[in-house]
mmCIF file of C-alpha atoms in Angstrom:
data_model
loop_
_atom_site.group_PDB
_atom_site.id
_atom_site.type_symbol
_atom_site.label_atom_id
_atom_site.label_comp_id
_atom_site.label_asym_id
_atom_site.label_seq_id
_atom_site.Cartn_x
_atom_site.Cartn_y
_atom_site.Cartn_z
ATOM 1 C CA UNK A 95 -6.932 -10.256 30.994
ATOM 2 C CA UNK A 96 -9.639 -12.242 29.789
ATOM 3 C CA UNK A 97 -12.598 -13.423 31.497
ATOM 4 C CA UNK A 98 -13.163 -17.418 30.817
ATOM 5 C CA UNK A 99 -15.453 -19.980 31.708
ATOM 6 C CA UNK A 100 -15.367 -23.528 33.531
ATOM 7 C CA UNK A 101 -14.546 -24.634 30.075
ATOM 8 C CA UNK A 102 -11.667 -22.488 29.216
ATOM 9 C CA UNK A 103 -14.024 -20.696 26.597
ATOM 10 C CA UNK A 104 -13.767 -16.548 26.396
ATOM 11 C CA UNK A 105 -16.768 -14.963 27.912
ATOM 12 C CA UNK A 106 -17.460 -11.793 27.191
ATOM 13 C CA UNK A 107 -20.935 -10.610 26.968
ATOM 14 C CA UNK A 108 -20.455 -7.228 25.456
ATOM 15 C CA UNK A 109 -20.079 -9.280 21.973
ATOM 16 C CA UNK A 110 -23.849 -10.890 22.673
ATOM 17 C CA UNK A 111 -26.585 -8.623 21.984
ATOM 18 C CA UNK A 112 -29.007 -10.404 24.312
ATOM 19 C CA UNK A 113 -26.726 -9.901 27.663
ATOM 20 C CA UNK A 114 -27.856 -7.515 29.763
ATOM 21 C CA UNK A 115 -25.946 -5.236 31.491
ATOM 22 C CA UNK A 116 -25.427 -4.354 34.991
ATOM 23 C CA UNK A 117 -24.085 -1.077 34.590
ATOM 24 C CA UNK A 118 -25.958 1.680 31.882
ATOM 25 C CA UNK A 119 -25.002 5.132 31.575
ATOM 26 C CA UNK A 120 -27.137 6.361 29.106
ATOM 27 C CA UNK A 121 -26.836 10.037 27.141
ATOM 28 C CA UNK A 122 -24.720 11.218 30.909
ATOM 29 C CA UNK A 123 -23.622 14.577 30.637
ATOM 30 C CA UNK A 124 -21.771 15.950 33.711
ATOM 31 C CA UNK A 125 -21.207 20.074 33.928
ATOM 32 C CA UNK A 126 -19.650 21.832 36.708
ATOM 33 C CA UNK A 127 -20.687 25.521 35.523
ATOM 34 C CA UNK A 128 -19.763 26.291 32.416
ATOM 35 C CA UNK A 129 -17.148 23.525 32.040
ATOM 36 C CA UNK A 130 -18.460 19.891 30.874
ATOM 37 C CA UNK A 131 -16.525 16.805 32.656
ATOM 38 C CA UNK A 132 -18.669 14.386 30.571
ATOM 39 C CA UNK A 133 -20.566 15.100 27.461
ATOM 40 C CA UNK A 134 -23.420 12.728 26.135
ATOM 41 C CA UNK A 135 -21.728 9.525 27.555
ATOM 42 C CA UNK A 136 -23.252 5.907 26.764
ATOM 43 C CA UNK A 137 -21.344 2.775 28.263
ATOM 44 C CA UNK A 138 -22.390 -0.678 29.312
ATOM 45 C CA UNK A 139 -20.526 -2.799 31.924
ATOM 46 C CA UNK A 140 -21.107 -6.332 32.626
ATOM 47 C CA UNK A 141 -21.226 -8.263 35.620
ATOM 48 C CA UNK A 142 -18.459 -9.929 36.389
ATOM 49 C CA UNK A 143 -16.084 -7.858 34.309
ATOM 50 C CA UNK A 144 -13.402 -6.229 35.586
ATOM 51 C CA UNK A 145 -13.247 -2.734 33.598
ATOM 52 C CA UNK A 146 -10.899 0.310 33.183
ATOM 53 C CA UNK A 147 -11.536 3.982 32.852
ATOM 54 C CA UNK A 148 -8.640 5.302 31.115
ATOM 55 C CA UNK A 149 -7.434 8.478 30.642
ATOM 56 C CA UNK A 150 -5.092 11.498 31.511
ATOM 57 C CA UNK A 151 -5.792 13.886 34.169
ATOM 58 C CA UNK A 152 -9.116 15.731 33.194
ATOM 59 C CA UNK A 153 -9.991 13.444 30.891
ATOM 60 C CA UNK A 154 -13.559 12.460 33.122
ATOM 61 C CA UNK A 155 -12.648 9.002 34.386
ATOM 62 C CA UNK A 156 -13.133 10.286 38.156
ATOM 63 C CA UNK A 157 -16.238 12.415 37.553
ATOM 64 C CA UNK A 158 -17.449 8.782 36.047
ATOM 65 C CA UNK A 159 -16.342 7.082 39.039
ATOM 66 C CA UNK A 160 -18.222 9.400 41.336
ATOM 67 C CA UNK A 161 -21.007 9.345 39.876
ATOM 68 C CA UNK A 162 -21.555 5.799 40.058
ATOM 69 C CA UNK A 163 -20.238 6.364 43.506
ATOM 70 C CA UNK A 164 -23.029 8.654 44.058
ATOM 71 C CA UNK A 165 -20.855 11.255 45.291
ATOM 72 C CA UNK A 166 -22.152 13.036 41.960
ATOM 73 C CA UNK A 167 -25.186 13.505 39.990
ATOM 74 C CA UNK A 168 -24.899 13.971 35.981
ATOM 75 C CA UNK A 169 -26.641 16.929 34.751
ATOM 76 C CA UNK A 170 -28.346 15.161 32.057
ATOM 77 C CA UNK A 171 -29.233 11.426 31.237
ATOM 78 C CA UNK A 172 -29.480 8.482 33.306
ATOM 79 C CA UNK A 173 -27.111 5.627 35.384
ATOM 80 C CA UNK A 174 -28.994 2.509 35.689
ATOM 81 C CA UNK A 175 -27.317 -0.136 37.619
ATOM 82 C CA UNK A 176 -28.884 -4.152 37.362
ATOM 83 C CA UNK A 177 -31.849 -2.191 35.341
ATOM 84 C CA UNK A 178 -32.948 0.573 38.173
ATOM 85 C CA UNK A 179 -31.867 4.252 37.985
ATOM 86 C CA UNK A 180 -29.695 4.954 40.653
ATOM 87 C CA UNK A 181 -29.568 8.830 40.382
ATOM 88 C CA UNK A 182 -31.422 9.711 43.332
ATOM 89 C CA UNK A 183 -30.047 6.904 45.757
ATOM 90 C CA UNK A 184 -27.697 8.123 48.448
ATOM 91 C CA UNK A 185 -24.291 6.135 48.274
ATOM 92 C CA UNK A 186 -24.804 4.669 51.624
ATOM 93 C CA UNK A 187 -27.717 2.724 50.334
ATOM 94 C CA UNK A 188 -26.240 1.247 46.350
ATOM 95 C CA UNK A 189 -24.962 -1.889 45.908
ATOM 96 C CA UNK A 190 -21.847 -0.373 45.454
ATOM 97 C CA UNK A 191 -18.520 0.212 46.951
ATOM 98 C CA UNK A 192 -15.556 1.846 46.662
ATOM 99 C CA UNK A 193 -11.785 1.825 47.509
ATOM 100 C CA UNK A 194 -10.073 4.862 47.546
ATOM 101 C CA UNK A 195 -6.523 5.641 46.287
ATOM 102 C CA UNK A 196 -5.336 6.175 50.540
ATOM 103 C CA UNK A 197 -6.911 3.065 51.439
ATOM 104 C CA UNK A 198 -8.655 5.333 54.046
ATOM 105 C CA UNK A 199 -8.079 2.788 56.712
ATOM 106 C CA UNK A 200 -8.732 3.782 60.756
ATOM 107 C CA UNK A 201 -5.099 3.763 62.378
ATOM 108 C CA UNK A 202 -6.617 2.956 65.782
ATOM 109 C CA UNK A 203 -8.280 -0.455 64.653
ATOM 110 C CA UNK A 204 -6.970 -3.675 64.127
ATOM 111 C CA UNK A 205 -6.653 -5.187 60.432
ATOM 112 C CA UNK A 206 -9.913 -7.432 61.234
ATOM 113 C CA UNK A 207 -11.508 -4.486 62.999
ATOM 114 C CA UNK A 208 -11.132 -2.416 59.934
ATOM 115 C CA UNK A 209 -12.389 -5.252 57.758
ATOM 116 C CA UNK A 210 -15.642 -5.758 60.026
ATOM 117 C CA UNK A 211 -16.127 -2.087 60.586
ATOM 118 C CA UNK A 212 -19.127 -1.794 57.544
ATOM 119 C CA UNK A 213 -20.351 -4.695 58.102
ATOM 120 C CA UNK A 214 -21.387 -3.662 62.213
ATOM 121 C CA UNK A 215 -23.386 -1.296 60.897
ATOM 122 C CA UNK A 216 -25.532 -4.199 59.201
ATOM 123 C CA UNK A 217 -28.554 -6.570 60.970
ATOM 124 C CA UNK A 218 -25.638 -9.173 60.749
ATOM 125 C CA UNK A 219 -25.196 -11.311 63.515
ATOM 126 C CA UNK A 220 -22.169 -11.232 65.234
ATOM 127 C CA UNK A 221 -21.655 -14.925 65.008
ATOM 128 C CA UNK A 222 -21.725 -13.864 61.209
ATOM 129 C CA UNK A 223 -19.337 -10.881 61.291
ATOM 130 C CA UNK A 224 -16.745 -12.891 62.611
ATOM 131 C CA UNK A 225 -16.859 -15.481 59.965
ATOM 132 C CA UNK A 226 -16.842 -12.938 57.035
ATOM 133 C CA UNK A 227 -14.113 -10.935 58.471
ATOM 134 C CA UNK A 228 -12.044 -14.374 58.601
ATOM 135 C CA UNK A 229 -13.295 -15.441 55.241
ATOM 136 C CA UNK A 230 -11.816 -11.639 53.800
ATOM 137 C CA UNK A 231 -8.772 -12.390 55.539
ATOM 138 C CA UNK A 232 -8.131 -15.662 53.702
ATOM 139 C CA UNK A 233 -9.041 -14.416 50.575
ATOM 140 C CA UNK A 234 -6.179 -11.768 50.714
ATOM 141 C CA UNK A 235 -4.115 -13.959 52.240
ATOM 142 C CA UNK A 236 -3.712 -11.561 55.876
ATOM 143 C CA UNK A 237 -5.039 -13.908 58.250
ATOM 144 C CA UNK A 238 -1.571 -14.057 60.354
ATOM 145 C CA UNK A 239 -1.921 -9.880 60.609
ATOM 146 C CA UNK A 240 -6.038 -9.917 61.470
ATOM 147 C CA UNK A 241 -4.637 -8.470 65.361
ATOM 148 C CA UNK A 242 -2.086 -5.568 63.806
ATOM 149 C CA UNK A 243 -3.162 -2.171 63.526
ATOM 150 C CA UNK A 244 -2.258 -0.568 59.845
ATOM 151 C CA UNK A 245 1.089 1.126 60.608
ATOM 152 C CA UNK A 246 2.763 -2.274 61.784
ATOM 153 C CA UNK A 247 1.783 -3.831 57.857
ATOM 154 C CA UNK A 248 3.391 -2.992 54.759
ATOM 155 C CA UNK A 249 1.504 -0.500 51.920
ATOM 156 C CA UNK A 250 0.652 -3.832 50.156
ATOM 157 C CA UNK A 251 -0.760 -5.388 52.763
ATOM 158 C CA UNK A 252 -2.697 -2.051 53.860
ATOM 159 C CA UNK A 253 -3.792 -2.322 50.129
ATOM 160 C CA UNK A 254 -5.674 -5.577 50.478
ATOM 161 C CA UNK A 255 -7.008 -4.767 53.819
ATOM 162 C CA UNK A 256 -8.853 -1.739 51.976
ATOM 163 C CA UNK A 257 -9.585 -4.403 49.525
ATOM 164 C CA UNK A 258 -10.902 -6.779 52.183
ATOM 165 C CA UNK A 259 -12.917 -4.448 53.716
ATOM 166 C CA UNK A 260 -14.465 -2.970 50.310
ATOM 167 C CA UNK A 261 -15.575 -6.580 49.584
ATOM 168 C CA UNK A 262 -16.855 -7.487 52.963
ATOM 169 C CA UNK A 263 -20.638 -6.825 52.016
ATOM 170 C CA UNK A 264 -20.520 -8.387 49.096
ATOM 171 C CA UNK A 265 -21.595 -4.988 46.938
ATOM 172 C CA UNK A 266 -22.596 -5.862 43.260
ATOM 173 C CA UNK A 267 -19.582 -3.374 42.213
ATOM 174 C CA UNK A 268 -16.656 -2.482 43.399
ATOM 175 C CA UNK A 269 -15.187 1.059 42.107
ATOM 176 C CA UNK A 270 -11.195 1.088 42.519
ATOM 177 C CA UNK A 271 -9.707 4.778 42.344
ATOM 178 C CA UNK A 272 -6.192 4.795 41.530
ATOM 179 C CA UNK A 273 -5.756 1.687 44.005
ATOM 180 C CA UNK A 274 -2.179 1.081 43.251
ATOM 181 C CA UNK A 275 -0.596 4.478 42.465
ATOM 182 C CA UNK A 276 1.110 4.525 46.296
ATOM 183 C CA UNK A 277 2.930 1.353 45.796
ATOM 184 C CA UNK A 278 6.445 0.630 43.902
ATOM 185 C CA UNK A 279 6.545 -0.204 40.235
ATOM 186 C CA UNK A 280 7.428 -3.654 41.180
ATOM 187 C CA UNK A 281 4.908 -4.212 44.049
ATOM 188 C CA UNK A 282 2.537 -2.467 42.268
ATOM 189 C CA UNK A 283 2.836 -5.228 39.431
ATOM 190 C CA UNK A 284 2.747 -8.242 42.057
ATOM 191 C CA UNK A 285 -0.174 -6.835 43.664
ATOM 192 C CA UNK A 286 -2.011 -6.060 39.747
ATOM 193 C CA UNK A 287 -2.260 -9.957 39.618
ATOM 194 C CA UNK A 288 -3.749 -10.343 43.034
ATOM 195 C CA UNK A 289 -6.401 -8.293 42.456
ATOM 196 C CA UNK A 290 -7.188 -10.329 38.849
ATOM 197 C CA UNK A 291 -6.943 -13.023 41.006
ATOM 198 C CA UNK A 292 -9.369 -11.896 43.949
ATOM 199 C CA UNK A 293 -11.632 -10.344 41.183
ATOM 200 C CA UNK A 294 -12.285 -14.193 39.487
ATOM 201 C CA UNK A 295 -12.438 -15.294 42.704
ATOM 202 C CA UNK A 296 -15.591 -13.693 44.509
ATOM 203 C CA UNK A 297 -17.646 -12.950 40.575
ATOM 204 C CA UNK A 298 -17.738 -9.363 41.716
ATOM 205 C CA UNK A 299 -17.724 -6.857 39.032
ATOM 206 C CA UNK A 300 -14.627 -4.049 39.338
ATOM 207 C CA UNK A 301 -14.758 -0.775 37.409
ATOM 208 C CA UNK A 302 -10.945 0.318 38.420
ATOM 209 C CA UNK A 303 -9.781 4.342 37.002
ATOM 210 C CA UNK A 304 -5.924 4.873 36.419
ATOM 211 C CA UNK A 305 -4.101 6.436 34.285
ATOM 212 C CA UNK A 306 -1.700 3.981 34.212
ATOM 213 C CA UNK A 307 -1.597 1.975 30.924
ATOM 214 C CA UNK A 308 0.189 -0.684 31.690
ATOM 215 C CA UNK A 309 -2.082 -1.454 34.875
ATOM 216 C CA UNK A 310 -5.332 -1.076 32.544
ATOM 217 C CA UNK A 311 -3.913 -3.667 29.793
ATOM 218 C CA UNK A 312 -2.627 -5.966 32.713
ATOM 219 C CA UNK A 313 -6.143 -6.250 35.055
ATOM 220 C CA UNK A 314 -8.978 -5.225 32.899
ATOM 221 C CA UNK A 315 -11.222 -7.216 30.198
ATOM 222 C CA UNK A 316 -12.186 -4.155 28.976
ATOM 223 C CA UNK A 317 -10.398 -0.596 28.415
ATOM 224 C CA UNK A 318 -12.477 3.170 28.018
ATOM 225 C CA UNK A 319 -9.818 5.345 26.287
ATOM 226 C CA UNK A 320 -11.689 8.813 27.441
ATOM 227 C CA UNK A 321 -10.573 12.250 26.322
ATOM 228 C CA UNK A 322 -12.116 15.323 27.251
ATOM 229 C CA UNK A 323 -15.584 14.294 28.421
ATOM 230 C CA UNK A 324 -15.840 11.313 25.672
ATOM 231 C CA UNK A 325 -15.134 7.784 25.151
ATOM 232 C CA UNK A 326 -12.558 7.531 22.459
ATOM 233 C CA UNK A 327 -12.330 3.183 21.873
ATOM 234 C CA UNK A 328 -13.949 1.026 24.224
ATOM 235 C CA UNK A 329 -13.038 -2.382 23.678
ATOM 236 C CA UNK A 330 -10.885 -5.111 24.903
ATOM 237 C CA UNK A 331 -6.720 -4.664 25.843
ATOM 238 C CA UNK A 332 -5.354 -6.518 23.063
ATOM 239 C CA UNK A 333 -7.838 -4.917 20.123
ATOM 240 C CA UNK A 334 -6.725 -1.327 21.356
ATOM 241 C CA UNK A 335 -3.075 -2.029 21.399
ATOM 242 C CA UNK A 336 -3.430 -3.919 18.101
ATOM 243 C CA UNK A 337 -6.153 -1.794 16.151
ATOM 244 C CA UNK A 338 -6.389 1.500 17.805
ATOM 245 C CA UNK A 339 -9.473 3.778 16.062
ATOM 246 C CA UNK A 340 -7.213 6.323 16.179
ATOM 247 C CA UNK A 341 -3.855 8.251 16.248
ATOM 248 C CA UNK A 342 -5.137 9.874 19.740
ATOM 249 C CA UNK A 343 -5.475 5.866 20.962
ATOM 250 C CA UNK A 344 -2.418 4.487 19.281
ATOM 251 C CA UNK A 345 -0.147 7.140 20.588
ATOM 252 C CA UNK A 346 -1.343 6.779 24.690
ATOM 253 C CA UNK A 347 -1.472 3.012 24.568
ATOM 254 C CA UNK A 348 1.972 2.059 24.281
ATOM 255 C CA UNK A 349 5.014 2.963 22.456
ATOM 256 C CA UNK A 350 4.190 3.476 18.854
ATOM 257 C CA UNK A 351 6.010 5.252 15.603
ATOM 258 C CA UNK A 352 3.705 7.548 13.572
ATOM 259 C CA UNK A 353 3.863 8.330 10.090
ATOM 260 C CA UNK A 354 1.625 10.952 8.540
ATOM 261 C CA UNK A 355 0.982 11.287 4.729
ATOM 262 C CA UNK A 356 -1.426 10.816 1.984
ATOM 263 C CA UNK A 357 -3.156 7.141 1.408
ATOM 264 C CA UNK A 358 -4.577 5.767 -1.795
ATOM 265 C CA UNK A 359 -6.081 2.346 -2.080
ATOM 266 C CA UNK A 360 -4.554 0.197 -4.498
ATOM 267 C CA UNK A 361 -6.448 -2.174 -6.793
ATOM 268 C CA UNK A 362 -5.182 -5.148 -4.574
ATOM 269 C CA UNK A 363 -6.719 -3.646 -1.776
ATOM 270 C CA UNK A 364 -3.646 -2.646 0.009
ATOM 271 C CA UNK A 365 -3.200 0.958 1.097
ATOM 272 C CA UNK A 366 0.288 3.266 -0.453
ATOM 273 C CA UNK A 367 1.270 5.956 1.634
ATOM 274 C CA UNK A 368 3.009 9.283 0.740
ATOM 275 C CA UNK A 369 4.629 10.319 3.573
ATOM 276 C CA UNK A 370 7.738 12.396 2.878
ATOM 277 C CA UNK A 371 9.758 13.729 -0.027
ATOM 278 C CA UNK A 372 12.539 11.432 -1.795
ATOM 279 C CA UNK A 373 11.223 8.337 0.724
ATOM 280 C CA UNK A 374 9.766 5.338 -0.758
ATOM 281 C CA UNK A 375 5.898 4.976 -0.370
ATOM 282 C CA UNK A 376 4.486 2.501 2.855
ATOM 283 C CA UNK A 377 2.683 0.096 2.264
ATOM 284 C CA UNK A 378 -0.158 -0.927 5.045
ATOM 285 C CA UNK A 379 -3.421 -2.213 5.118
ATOM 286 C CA UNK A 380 -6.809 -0.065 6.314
ATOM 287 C CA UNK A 381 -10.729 -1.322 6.928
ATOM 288 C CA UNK A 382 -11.915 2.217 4.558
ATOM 289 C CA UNK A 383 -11.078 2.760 0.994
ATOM 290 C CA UNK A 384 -8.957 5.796 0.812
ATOM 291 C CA UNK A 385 -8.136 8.173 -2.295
ATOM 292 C CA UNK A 386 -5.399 10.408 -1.497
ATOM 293 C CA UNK A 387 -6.874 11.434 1.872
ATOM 294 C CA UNK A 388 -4.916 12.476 4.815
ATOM 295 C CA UNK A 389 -4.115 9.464 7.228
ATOM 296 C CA UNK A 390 -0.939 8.338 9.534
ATOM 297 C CA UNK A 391 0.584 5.333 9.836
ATOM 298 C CA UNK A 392 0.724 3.480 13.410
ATOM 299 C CA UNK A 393 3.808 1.100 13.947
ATOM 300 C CA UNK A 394 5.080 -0.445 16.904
ATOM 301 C CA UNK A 395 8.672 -0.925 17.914
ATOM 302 C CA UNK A 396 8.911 -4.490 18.648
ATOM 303 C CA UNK A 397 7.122 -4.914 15.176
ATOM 304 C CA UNK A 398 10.192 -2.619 12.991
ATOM 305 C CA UNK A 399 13.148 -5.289 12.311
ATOM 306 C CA UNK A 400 16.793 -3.723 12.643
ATOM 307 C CA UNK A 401 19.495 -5.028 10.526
ATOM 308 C CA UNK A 402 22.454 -3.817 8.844
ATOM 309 C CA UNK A 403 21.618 -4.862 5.222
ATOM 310 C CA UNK A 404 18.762 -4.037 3.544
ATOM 311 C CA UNK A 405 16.245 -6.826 3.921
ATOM 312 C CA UNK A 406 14.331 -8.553 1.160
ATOM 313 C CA UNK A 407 11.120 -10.117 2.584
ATOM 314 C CA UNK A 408 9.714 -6.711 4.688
ATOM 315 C CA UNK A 409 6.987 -5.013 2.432
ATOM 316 C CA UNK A 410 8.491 -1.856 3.589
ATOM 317 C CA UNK A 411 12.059 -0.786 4.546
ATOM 318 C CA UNK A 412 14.003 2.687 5.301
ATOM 319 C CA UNK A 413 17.351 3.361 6.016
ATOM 320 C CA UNK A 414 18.683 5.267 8.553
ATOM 321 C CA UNK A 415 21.529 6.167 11.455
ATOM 322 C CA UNK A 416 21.349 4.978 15.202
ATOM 323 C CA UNK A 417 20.627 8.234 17.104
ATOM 324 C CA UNK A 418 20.216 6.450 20.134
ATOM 325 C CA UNK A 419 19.764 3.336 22.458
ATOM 326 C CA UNK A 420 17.910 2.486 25.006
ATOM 327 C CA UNK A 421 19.322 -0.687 27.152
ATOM 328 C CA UNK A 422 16.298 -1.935 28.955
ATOM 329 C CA UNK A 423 17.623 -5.418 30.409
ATOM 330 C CA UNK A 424 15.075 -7.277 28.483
ATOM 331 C CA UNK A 425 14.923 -5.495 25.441
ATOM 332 C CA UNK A 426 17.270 -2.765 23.477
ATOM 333 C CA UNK A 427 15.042 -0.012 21.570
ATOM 334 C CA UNK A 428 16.974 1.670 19.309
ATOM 335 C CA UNK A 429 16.338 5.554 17.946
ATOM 336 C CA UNK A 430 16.477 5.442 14.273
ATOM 337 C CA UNK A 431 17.025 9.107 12.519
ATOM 338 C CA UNK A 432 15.624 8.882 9.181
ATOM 339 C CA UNK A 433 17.005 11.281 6.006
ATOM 340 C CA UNK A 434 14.108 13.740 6.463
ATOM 341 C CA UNK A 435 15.182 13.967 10.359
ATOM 342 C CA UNK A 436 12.009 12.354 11.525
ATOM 343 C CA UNK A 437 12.830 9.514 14.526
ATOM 344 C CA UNK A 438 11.675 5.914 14.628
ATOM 345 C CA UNK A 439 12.143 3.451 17.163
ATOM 346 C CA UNK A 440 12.605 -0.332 16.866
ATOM 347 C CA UNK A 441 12.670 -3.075 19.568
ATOM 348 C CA UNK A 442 14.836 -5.638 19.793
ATOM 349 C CA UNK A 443 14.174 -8.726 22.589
ATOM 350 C CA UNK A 444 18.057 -9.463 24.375
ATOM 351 C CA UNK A 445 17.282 -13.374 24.532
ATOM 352 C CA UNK A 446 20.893 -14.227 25.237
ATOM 353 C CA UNK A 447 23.363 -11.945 27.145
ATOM 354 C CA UNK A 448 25.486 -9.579 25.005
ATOM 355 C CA UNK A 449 28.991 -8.658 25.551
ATOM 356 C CA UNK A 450 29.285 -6.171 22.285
ATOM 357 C CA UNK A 451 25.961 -4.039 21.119
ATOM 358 C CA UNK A 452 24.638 -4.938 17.928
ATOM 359 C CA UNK A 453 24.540 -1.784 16.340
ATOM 360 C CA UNK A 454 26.152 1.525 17.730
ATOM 361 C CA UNK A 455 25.774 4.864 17.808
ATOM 362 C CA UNK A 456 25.624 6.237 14.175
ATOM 363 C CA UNK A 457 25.841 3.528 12.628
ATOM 364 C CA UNK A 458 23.781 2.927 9.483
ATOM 365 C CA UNK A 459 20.741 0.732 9.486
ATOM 366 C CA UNK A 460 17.905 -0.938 7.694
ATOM 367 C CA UNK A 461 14.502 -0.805 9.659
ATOM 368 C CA UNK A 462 11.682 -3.038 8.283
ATOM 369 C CA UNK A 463 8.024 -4.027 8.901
ATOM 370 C CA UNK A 464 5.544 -6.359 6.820
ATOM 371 C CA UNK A 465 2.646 -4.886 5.211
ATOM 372 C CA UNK A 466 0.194 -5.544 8.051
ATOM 373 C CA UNK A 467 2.561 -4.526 11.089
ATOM 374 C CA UNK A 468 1.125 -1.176 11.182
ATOM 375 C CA UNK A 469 -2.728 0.381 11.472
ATOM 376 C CA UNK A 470 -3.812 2.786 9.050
ATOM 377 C CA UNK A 471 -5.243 5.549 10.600
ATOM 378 C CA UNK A 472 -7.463 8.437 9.380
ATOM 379 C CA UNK A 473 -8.626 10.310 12.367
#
């Protein structure tokens, strides 16, 4: 997702060194005895963005989370939020919110109850209450369900009353743990939508942690690839998927092909790859000169072309047997075993219903890629 302006033009403030940013963790090293959550972390987040930590489990996305929570304090270093340290302020008292992965709601009080329950603990006038709570409502769309208690509404629905209520006093951030993990896969990608939609709607900033991949590339503006304690790639969805900064990135975003071998850089610029004995060289394209120095090439399925002649315009080609296929409605990947026994996959889009597969089980095939389909990697 990309964050845009009246006029349609990209905003993101991370690529203009005079922004400022609402969120700073800077040098934040988190220890729980002798083992180290987060190691000499520096991130900036800016308002209105709506950013992902993510990671697998362990990786330090949560301990992040908490911290900014306030649930946590980092050992070392400092969390500044809109330019003021926020280490020693209780949670109760940040700008800050948070909705948690069970929604937390009260079963005993009604969907507008739940939504106006923070907010009666404000100086707001009642008068006041009343209209937020039905302003909430509208903006997730539950104002027909403001009287039903949370079991008589659907996990969705419970989903953007936690929402609702989260928002309610208008915190500066909004921390999302998991939100979406108890919902189907196809609810789950309805409601991934709403939430972009709520997010450009009230300006507030969302810092959301998952593990989930797909949910990062679909809601956020900006990803944090973390790994042990550290930040791997920070940058935006379609940069990481494209131009990963490493094989550790390439291989958990997305389905990718990796060949390892030796890289030289060619007088025309273009990097040759040895990568396995009695195979022609690859040929790819990399930002660092290399001279026979260990590196892997990064290739994504829908960007290897099947056919069942060798093709003449593809920079690089090998030829192998179908192992296997994978019928996915939409698309067909295909598992490609190569002479050496090594497995690629390739991804074909099924734009017009099939009555006979393309290729079968076995059967030989050509797979192919241009020079600058795949990433040249190094580390």
């Amino acid at each position: 997702m990309e964050t845009q302006t009246a006029s349609g033009d990209t905003l993101a403030p991370w690529e203009d060194a005079t922004a400022k940013p609402l969120i700073s963790f800077r040098d934040v090293s988190k220890r729980f005895g002798g083992f180290t959550a987060v190691e000499a972390l520096n991130l900036s987040i800016y308002k209105g963005e709506f950013f992902a930590l993510l990671g697998p489990s362990g990786c330090g996305k949560t301990t992040l989370m908490r911290m900014l929570a306030g649930f946590e304090a980092p050992t070392t270093g400092s969390i500044l939020l809109d330019g003021v340290d926020i280490a020693k302020v209780p949670p109760h008292k940040r700008a800050v919110n948070m909705m948690f992965q069970s929604y937390a709601l009260f079963p005993h009080l009604t969907v507008a109850e739940n939504i106006a329950f923070g907010l009666k603990r404000t100086a707001m006038a009642k008068a006041d209450i009343t209209a937020r709570v039905e302003e909430m409502l509208k903006l997730v769309q539950l104002e027909n369900f403001a009287a039903r208690k949370p079991h008589q509404i659907s996990g969705g629905q419970q989903q953007r009353v936690a929402l609702a209520r989260a928002l309610a006093r208008a915190p500066k951030l909004l921390l999302l743990d998991e939100p979406l993990a108890a919902l189907d896969k196809k609810l789950r990608q309805e409601t991934q939508f709403e939430l972009v939609d709520i997010q450009e709607k009230t300006g507030t900033t969302f810092v959301i942690v998952t593990h989930d991949q797909e949910e990062a590339m679909t809601v956020a503006t900006r990803i944090a690839v973390m790994d042990h304690g550290r930040l791997v790639q920070v940058d935006s969805p379609d940069r990481i998927y494209e131009n990963p900064n490493s094989v550790y990135v390439a291989d958990f975003i997305g389905d990718v092909n990796i060949l390892r071998g030796r890289g030289r850089t060619r007088t025309d610029g273009k990097v040759e790859i040895v990568w396995a004995d009695g195979q022609p060289g690859l040929v790819g394209t990399s930002d660092e000169p290399l001279d026979n120095a260990e590196c892997a090439l990064a290739i994504r399925p829908e960007k290897i072309a099947i056919s069942s002649t060798r093709p003449v315009q593809d920079a690089n080609a090998l030829q192998g047997a179908v192992h296997d296929i994978a019928y996915l409605g939409n698309t067909s990947t295909y598992h490609v075993r190569l002479p050496n026994g090594q497995i690629l996959k390739a991804q074909e889009t099924n734009s017009r219903r099939i009555s006979k597969r393309k290729y079968t089980w076995e059967e030989e095939v050509w797979l192919s890629w241009s020079e600058t389909a795949g990433v040249v990697l190094t580390r």
